[in-house]
Short mmCIF file of C-alpha atoms and ligand atoms in Angstrom, two decimals:
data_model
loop_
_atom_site.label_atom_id
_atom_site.label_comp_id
_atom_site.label_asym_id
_atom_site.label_seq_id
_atom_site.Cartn_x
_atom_site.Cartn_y
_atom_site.Cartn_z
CA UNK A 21 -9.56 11.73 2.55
CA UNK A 22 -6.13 10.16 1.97
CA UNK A 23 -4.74 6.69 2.87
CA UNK A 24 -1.46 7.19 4.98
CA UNK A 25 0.75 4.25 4.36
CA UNK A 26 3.48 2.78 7.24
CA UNK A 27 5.82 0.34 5.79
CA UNK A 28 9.35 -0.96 6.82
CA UNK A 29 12.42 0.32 4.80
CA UNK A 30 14.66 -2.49 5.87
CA UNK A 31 14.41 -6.75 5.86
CA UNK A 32 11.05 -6.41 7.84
CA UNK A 33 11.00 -6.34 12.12
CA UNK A 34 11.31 -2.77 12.43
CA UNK A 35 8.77 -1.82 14.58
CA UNK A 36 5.75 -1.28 12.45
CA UNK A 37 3.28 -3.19 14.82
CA UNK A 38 3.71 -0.38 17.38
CA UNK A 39 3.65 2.31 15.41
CA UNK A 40 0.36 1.29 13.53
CA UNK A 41 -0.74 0.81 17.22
CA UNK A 42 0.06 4.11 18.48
CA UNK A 43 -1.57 6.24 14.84
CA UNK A 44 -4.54 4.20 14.97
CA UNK A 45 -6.46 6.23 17.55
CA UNK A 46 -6.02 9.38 14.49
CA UNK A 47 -7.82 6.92 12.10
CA UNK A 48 -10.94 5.31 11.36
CA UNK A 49 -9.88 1.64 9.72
CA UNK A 50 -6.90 0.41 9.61
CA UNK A 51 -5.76 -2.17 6.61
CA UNK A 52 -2.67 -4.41 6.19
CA UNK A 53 -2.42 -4.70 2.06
CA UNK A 54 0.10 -7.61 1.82
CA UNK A 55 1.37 -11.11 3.05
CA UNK A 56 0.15 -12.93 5.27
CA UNK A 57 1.37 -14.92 8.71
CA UNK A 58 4.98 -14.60 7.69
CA UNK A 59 4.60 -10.82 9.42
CA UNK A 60 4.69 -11.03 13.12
CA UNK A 61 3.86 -7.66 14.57
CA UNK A 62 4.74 -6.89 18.20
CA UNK A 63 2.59 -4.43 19.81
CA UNK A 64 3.13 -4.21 23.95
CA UNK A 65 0.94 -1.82 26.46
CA UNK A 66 0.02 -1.74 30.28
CA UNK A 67 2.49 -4.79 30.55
CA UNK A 68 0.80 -6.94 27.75
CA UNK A 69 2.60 -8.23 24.51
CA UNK A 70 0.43 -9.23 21.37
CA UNK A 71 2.04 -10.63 18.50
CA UNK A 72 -0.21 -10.99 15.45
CA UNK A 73 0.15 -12.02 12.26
CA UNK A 74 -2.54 -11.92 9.70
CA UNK A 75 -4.49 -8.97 11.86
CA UNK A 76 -3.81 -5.53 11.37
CA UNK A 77 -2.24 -4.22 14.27
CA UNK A 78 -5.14 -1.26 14.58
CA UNK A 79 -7.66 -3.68 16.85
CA UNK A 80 -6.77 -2.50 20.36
CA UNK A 81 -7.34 0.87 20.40
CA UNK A 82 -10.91 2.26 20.46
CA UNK A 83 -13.15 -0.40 18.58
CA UNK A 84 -11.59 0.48 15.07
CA UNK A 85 -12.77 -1.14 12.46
CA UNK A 86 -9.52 -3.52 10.65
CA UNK A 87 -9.12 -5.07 7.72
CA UNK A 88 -7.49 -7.91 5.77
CA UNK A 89 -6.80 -6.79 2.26
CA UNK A 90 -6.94 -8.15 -0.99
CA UNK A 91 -3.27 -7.95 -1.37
CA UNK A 92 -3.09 -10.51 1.79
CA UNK A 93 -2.33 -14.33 1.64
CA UNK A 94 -4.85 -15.99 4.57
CA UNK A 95 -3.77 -19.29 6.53
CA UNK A 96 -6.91 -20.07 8.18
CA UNK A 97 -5.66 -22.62 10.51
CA UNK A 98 -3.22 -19.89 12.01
CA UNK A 99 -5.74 -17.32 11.50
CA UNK A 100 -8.05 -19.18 14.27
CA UNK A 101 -5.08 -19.57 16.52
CA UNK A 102 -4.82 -15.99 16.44
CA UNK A 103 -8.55 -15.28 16.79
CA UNK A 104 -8.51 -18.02 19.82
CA UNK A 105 -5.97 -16.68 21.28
CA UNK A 106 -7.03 -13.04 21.58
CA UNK A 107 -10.48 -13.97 22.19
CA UNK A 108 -9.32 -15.48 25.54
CA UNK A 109 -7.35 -12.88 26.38
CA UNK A 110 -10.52 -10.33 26.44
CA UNK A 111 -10.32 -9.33 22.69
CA UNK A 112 -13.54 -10.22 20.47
CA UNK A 113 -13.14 -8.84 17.25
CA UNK A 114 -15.84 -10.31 15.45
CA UNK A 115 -17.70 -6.83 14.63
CA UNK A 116 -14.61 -4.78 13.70
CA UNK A 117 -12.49 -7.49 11.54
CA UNK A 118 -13.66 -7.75 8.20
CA UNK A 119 -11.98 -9.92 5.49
CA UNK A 120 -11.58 -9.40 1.64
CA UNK A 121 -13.63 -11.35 -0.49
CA UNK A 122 -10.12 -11.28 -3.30
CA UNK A 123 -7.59 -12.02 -0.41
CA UNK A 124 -6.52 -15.74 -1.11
CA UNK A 125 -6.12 -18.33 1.07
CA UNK A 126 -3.05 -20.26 1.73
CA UNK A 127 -4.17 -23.86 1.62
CA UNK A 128 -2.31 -26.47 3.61
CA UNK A 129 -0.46 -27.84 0.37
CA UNK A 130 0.92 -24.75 0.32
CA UNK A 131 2.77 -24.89 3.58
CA UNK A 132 4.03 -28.11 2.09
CA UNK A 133 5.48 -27.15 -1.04
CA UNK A 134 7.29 -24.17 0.70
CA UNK A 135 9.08 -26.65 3.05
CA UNK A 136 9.57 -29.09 -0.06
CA UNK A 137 11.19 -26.02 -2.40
CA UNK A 138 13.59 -25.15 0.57
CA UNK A 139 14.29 -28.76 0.99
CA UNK A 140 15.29 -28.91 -2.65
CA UNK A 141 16.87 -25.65 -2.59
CA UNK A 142 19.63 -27.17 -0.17
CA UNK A 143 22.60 -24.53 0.58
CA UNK A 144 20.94 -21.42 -1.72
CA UNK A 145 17.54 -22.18 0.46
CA UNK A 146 15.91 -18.77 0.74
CA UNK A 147 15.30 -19.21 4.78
CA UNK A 148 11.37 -18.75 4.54
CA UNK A 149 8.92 -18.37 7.25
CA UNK A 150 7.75 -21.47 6.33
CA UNK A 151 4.11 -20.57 5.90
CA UNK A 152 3.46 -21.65 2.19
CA UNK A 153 3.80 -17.64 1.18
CA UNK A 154 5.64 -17.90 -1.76
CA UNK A 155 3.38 -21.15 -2.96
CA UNK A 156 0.25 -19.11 -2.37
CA UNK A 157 1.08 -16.26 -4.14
CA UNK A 158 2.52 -18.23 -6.99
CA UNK A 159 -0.75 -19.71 -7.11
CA UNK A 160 -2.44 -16.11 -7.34
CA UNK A 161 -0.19 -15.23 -10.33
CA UNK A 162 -0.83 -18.02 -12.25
CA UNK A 163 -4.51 -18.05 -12.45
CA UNK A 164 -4.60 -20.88 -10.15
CA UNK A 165 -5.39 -19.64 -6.30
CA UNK A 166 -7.99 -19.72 -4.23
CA UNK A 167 -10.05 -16.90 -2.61
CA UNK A 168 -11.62 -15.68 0.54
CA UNK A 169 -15.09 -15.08 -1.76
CA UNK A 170 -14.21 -19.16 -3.18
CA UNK A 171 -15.65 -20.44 0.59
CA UNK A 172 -18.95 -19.18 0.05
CA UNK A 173 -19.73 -21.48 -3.15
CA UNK A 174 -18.71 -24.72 -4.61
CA UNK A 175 -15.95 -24.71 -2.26
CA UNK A 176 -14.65 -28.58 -1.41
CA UNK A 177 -14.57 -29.40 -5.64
CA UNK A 178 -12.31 -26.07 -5.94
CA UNK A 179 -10.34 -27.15 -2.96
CA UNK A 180 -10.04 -30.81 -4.55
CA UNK A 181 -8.76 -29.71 -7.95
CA UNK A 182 -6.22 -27.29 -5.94
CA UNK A 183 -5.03 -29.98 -3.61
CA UNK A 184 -4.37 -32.60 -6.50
CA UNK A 185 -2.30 -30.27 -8.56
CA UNK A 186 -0.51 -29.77 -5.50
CA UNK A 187 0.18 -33.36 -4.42
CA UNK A 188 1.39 -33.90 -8.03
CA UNK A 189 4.16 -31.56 -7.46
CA UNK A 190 5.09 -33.14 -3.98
CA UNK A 191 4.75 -36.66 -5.37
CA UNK A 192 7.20 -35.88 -8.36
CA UNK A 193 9.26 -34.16 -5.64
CA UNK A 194 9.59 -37.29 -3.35
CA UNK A 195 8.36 -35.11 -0.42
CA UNK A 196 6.80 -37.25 2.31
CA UNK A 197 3.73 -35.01 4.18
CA UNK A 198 1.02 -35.98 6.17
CA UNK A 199 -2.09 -33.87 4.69
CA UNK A 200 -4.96 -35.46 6.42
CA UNK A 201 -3.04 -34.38 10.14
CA UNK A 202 -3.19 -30.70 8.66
CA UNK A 203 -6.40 -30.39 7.14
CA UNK A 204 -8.52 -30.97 10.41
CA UNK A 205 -7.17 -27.82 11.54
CA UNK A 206 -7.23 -26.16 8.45
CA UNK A 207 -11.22 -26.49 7.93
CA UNK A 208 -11.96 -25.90 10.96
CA UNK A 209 -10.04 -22.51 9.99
CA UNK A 210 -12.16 -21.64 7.33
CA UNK A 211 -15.24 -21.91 9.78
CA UNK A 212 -13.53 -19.75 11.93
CA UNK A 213 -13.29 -16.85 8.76
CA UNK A 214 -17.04 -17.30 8.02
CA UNK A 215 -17.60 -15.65 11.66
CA UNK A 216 -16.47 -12.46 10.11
CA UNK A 217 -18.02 -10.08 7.68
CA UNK A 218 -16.51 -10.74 4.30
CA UNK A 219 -16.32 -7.90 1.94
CA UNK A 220 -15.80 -6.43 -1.06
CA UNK A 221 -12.72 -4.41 0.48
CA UNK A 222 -11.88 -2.34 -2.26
CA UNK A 223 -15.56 -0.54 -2.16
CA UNK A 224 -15.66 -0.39 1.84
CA UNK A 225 -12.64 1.75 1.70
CA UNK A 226 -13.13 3.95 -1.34
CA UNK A 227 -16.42 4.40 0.08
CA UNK A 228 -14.88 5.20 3.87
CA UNK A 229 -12.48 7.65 2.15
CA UNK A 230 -15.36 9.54 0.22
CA UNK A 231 -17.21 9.61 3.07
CA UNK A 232 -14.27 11.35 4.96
CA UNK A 233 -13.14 8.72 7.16
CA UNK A 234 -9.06 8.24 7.44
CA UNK A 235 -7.41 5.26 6.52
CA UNK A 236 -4.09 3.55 7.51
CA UNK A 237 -2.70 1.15 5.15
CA UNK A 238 -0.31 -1.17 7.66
CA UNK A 239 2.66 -3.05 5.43
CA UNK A 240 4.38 -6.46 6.58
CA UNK A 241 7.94 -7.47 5.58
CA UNK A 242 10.49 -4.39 4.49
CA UNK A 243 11.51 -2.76 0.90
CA UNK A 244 14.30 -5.06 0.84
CA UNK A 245 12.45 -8.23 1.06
CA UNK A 246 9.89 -6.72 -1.80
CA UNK A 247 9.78 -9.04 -4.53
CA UNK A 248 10.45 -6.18 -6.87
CA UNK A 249 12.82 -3.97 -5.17
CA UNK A 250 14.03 -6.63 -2.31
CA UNK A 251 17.44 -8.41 -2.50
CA UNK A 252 16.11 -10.90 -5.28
CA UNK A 253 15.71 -14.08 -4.74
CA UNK A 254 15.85 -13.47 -1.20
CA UNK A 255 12.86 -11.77 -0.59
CA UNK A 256 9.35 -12.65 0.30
CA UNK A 257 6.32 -12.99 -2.54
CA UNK A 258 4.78 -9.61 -2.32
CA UNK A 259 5.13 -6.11 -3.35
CA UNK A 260 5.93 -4.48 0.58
CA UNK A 261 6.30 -1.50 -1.26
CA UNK A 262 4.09 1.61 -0.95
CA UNK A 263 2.60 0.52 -4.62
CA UNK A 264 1.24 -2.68 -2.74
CA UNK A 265 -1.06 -0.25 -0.83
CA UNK A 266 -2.82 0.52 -3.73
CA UNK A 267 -3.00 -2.90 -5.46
CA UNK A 268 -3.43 -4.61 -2.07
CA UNK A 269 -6.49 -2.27 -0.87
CA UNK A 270 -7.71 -1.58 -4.12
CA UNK A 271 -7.17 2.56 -4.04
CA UNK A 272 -5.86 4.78 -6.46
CA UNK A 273 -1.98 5.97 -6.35
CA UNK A 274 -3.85 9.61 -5.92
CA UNK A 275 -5.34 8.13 -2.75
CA UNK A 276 -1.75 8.63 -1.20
CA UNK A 277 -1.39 10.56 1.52
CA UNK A 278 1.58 10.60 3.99
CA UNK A 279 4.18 7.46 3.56
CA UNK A 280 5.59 6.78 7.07
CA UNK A 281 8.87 4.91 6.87
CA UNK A 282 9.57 3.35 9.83
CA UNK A 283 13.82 1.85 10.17
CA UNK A 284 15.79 0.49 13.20
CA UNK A 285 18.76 2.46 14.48
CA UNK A 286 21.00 -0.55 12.87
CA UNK A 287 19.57 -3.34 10.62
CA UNK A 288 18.74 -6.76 11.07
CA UNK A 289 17.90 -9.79 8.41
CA UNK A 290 16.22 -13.14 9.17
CA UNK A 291 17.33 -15.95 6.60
CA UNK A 292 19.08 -16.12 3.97
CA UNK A 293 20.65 -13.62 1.89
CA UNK A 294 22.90 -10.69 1.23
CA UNK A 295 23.43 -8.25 4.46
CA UNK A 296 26.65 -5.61 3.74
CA UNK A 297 26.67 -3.99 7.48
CA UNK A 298 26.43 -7.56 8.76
CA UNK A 299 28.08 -7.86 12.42
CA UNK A 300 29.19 -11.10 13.30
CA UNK A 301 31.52 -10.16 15.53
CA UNK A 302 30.86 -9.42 19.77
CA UNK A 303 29.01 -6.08 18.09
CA UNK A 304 26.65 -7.91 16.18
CA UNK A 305 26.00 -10.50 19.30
CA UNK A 306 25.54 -7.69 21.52
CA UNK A 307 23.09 -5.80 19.05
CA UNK A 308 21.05 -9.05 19.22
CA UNK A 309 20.87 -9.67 23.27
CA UNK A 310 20.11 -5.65 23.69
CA UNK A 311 17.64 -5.64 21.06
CA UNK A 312 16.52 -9.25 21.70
CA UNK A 313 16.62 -9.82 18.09
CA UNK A 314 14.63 -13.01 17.71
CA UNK A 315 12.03 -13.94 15.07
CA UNK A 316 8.60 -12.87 16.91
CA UNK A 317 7.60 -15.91 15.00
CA UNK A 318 10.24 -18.38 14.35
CA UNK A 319 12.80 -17.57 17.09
CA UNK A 320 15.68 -17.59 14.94
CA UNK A 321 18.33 -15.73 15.78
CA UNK A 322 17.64 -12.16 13.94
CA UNK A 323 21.70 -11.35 12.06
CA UNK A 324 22.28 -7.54 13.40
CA UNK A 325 24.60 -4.92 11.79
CA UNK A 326 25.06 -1.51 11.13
CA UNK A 327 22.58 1.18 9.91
CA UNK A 328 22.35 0.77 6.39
CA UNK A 329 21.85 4.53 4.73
CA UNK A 330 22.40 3.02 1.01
CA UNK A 331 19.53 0.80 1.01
CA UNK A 332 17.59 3.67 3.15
CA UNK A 333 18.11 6.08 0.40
CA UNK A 334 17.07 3.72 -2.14
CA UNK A 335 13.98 2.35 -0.02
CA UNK A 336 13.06 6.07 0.70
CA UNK A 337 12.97 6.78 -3.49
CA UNK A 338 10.54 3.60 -4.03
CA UNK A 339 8.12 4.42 -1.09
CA UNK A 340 8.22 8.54 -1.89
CA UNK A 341 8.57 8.30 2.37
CA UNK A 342 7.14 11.56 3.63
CA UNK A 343 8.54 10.95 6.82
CA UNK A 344 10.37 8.48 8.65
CA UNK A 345 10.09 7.09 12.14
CA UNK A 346 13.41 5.61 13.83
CA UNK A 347 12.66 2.49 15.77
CA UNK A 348 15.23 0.73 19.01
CA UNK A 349 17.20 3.84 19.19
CA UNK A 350 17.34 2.55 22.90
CA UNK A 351 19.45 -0.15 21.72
CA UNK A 352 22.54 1.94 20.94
CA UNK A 353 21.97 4.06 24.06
CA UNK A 354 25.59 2.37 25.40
CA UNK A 355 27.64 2.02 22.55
CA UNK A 356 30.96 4.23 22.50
CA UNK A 357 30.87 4.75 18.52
CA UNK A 358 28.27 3.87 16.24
CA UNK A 359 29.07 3.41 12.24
CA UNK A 360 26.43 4.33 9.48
CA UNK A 361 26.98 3.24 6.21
CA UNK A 362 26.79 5.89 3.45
CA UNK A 363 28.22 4.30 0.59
CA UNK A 364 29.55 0.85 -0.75
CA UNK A 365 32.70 -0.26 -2.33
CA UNK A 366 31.86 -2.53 -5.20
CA UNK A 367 34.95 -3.67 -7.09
CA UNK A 368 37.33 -1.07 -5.77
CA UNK A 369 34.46 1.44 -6.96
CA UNK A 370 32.61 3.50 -4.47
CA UNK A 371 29.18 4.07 -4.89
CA UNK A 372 25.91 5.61 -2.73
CA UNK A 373 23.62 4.20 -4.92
CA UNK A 374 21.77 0.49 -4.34
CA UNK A 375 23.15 -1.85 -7.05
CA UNK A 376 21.26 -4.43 -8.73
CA UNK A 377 22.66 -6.78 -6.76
CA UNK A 378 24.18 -6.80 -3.42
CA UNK A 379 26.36 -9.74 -1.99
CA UNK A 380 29.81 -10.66 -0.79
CA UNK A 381 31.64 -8.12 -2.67
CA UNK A 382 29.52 -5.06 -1.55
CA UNK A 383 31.34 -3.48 1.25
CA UNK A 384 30.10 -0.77 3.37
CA UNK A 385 31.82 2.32 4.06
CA UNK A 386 31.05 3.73 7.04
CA UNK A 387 30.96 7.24 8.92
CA UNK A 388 31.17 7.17 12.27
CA UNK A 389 29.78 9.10 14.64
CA UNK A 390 29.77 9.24 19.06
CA UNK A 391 27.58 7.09 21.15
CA UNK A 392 25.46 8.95 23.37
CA UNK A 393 25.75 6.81 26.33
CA UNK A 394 22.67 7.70 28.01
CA UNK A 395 19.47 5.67 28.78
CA UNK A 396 16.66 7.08 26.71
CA UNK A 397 13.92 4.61 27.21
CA UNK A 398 12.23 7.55 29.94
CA UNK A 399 12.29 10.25 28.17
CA UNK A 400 9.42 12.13 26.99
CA UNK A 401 10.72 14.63 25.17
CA UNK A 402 13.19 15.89 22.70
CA UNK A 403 14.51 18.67 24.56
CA UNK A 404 15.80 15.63 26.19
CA UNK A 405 17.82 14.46 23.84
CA UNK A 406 21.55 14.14 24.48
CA UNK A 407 23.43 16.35 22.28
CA UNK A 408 24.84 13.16 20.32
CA UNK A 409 21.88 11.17 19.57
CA UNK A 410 20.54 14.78 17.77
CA UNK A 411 23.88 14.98 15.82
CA UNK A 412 23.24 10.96 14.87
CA UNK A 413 19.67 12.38 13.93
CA UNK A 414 20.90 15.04 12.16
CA UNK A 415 23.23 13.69 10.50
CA UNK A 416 21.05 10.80 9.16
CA UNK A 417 18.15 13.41 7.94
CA UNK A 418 20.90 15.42 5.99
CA UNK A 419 21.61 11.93 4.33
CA UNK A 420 18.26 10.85 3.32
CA UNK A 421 16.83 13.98 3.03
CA UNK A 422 13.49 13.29 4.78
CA UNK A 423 12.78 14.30 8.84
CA UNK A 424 12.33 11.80 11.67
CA UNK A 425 8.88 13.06 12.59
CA UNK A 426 8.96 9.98 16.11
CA UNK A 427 11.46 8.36 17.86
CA UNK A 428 10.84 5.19 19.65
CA UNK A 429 12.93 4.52 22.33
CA UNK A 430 11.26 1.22 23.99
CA UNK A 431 8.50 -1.41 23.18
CA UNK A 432 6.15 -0.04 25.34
CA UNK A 433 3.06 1.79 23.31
CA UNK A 434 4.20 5.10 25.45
CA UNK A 435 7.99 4.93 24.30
CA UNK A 436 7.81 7.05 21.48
CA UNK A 437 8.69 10.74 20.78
CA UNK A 438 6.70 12.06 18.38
CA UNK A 439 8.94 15.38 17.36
CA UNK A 440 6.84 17.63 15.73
CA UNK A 441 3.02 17.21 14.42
CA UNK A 442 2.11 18.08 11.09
P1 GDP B 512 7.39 -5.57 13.01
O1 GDP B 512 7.36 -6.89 12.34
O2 GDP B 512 7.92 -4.49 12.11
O3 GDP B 512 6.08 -5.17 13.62
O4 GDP B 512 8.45 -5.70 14.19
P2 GDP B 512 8.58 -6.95 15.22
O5 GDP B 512 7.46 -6.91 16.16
O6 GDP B 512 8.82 -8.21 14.48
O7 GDP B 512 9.97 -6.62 15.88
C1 GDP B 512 10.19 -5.46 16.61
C2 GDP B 512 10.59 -5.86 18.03
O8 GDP B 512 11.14 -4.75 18.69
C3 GDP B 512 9.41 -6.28 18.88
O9 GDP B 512 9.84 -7.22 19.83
C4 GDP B 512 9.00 -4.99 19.56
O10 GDP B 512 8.32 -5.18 20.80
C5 GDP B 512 10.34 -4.35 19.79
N1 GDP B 512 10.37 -2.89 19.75
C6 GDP B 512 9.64 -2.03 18.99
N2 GDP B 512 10.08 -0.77 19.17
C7 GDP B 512 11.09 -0.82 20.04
C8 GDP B 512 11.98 0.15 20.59
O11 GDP B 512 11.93 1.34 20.29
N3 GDP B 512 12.94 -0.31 21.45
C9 GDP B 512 13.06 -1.62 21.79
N4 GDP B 512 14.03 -1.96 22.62
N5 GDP B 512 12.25 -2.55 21.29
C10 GDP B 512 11.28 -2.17 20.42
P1 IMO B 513 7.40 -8.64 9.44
O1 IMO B 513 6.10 -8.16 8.85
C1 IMO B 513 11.36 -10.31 8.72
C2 IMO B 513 11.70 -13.15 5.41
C3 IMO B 513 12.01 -14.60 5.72
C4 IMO B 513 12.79 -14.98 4.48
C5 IMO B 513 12.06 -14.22 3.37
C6 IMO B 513 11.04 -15.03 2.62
O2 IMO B 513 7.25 -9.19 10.80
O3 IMO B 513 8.43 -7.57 9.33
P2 IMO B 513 8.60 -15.91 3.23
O4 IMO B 513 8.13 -16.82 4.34
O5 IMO B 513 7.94 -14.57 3.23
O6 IMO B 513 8.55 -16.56 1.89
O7 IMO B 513 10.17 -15.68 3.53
O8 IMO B 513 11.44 -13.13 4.00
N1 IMO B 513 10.52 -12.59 6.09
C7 IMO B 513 10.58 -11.72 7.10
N2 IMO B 513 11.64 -11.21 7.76
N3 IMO B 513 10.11 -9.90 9.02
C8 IMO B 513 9.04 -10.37 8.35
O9 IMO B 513 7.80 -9.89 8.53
C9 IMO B 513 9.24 -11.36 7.36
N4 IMO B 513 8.44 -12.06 6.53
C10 IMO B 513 9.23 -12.79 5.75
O10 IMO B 513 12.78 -14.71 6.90
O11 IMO B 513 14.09 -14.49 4.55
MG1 MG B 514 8.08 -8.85 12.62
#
């Protein structure tokens, strides 16, 4: 069997919680393969809304087993606020979570030096999460991290040796921190992870997928926040990219099976950074109030624009997206016009391709196409489709050259049109 891999094309937020929530019932174990509690997923059914952000979004339907890959950075204080807090709403998952042995942890230093490398950062700060991600990560590529398999052995003298390197750096960095307030919480954390089955993840799923079971590989962040691909530096510490599925699970690039792309109907970017179809005008403001673009878990204010079919293209080519799933089409439902951006202008030059670098000087150039001023968020079907929402379609398919197999046209679990099976 294959792993089928659903990962966001754009700067992360476009729906990817719900749709690994609505395929999970056509899989056996579901895996997220990168980051860690700077995702927040939004999943919503029979008038309940989850937001998680280390979990894999596959744990409410039908006792699936879900797991935390190796690729994943783990913050066990906010781990066991997110255990806690679905436990009490009715959710144990302690038999069908299991953890990575090679995921590393994210150690409460970390969380630290993020805050004191933005501080220091001043104007060009990157607009993190916050969460010590970049810190942890930086830690895993130098040789220096810690690991889910460290808490079984020796642990406190590895967690020592980690901490004092760390405190060196915020000493020399004049950054005053409070460590003892964050490490009561943080160990009790780790007690909480050695409630679930720890594993060697990369054998439990090569072993699932010989055996014929069906895997889902569940990204966090988008292709433009990968730390490869992304809009460099402002991008996140991880490969979001469908390549991360392999070295953040541990399966071969053969493995592959279908890549599901999921987009927004415009775009949206939390912190810093480049953004060409930026609105912020009334258009972008009312993008944000229909689409209540707010960080599920900062609250900032998420900056809205136009569909971006440049970086789409370009995300498509890096994924090798099979098929793509269009997410808050609802939230265009009653525009008069809506703009899609098909190429840039770069210094008077025109071009469809991504460029190394976006910034200021990349403007869009936009096609424009009608509204369909119609409230989708009931339909069922696609034979309900207004005629210009299947031109929009149509005409964004012809662009990127890959079919919208679902539509989603709500939060709601049951607002989505899936359009053909395979
Ligand atoms: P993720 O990080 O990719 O899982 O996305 P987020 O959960 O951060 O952000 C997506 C937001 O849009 C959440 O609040 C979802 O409940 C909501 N959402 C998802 N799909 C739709 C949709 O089709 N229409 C509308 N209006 N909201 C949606
Ligand atoms: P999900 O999985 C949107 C952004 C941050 C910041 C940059 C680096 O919910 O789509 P980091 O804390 O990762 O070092 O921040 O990346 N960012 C996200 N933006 N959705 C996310 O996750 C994000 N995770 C990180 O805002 O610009
Ligand atoms: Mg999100």
């Amino acid at each position: 069997m294959k792993v089928d891999v659903i990962l966001g094309l754009q700067w992360g937020d476009e729906g990817k919680g719900k749709i690994v929530d609505v395929l999970t019932p056509s899989y056996d174990l579901v895996a997220r393969f990168q980051g860690g509690p700077n995702a927040g997923h939004t999943l919503e059914f029979e008038g309940n809304k989850y937001i998680l952000r280390s979990i894999p979004s596959g744990i409410f339907q039908g006792g699936k087993i879900n797991i935390i890959g190796n690729g994943m950075v783990l913050d066990p204080d906010l781990f066991k606020a997110e255990i806690d807090s679905l436990e009490a709403s009715g959710h144990g998952l302690t038999d069908r979570l299991y953890i990575s042995r090679k995921a590393h942890l994210i150690l409460p230093t970390h969380r630290l030096l993020d805050q004191a490398y933005e501080t220091q950062k001043g104007n060009s700060k990157i607009g993190t999460t916050g969460k010590g991600i970049g810190p942890a990560y930086t830690d895993k590529i130098s040789r220096n991290g810690l690991r889910i398999g460290d808490i079984e052995e020796h642990f406190e003298e590895k967690y020592k040796q980690a901490i004092a390197r760390h405190e060196a750096i915020l000493h020399s960095m004049n950054f005053e921190y409070d460590l003892k307030a964050l490490e009561s919480d943080w160990f009790k954390g780790i007690e909480s992870i050695k409630r679930f089955k720890l594993i060697d993840s990369e054998h439990f799923i090569n072993e699932a997928l010989k055996s014929g079971k069906k895997v889902l590989a569940e990204g966090a962040q988008g292709t433009i926040l990968d730390i490869d691909f992304g809009s460099y530096p402002f991008v996140t510490s991880s490969n979001t990219v469908c390549a991360g599925a392999c070295t953040g699970l541990g399966v071969a690039p053969s493995a592959i099976g279908e890549v599901y792309g999921i987009f927004k109907a415009y775009c949206t970017r939390v912190g810093s950074g480049p953004f060409p179809t930026e609105l912020t005008d009334s258009t972008g403001q009312r993008m944000r109030e229909l689409g209540h673009e707010y960080g599920s878990v900062t609250g900032r204010p998420r900056r809205c624009g136009w569909i971006d079919l440049v970086a789409l293209k370009y995300a498509i080519m890096i994924n090798g997206v099979t098929q793509l799933i269009m997410m808050k089409s609802d939230v265009m439902d009653d525009f008069d016009t809506i703009n899609l951006c098909v190429a840039y202008q770069i210094n008077g030059v025109e071009t469809e391709d991504f460029p190394f670098e976006i910034n200021d000087l990349t403007r869009p150039i936009y096609a424009e196409l009608p509204g369909w001023k119609t409230d989708m968020t009931k339909m069922q079907s696609e034979n309900e489709f207004p005629e210009e929402f299947n031109a929009y379609l149509s005409f964004i398919e012809e662009v990127l050259g890959v079919k919208v197999k679902m539509v989603s046209v709500g939060a709601d679990r049951e607002q989505t049109i899936v359009r053909y099976t395979d």
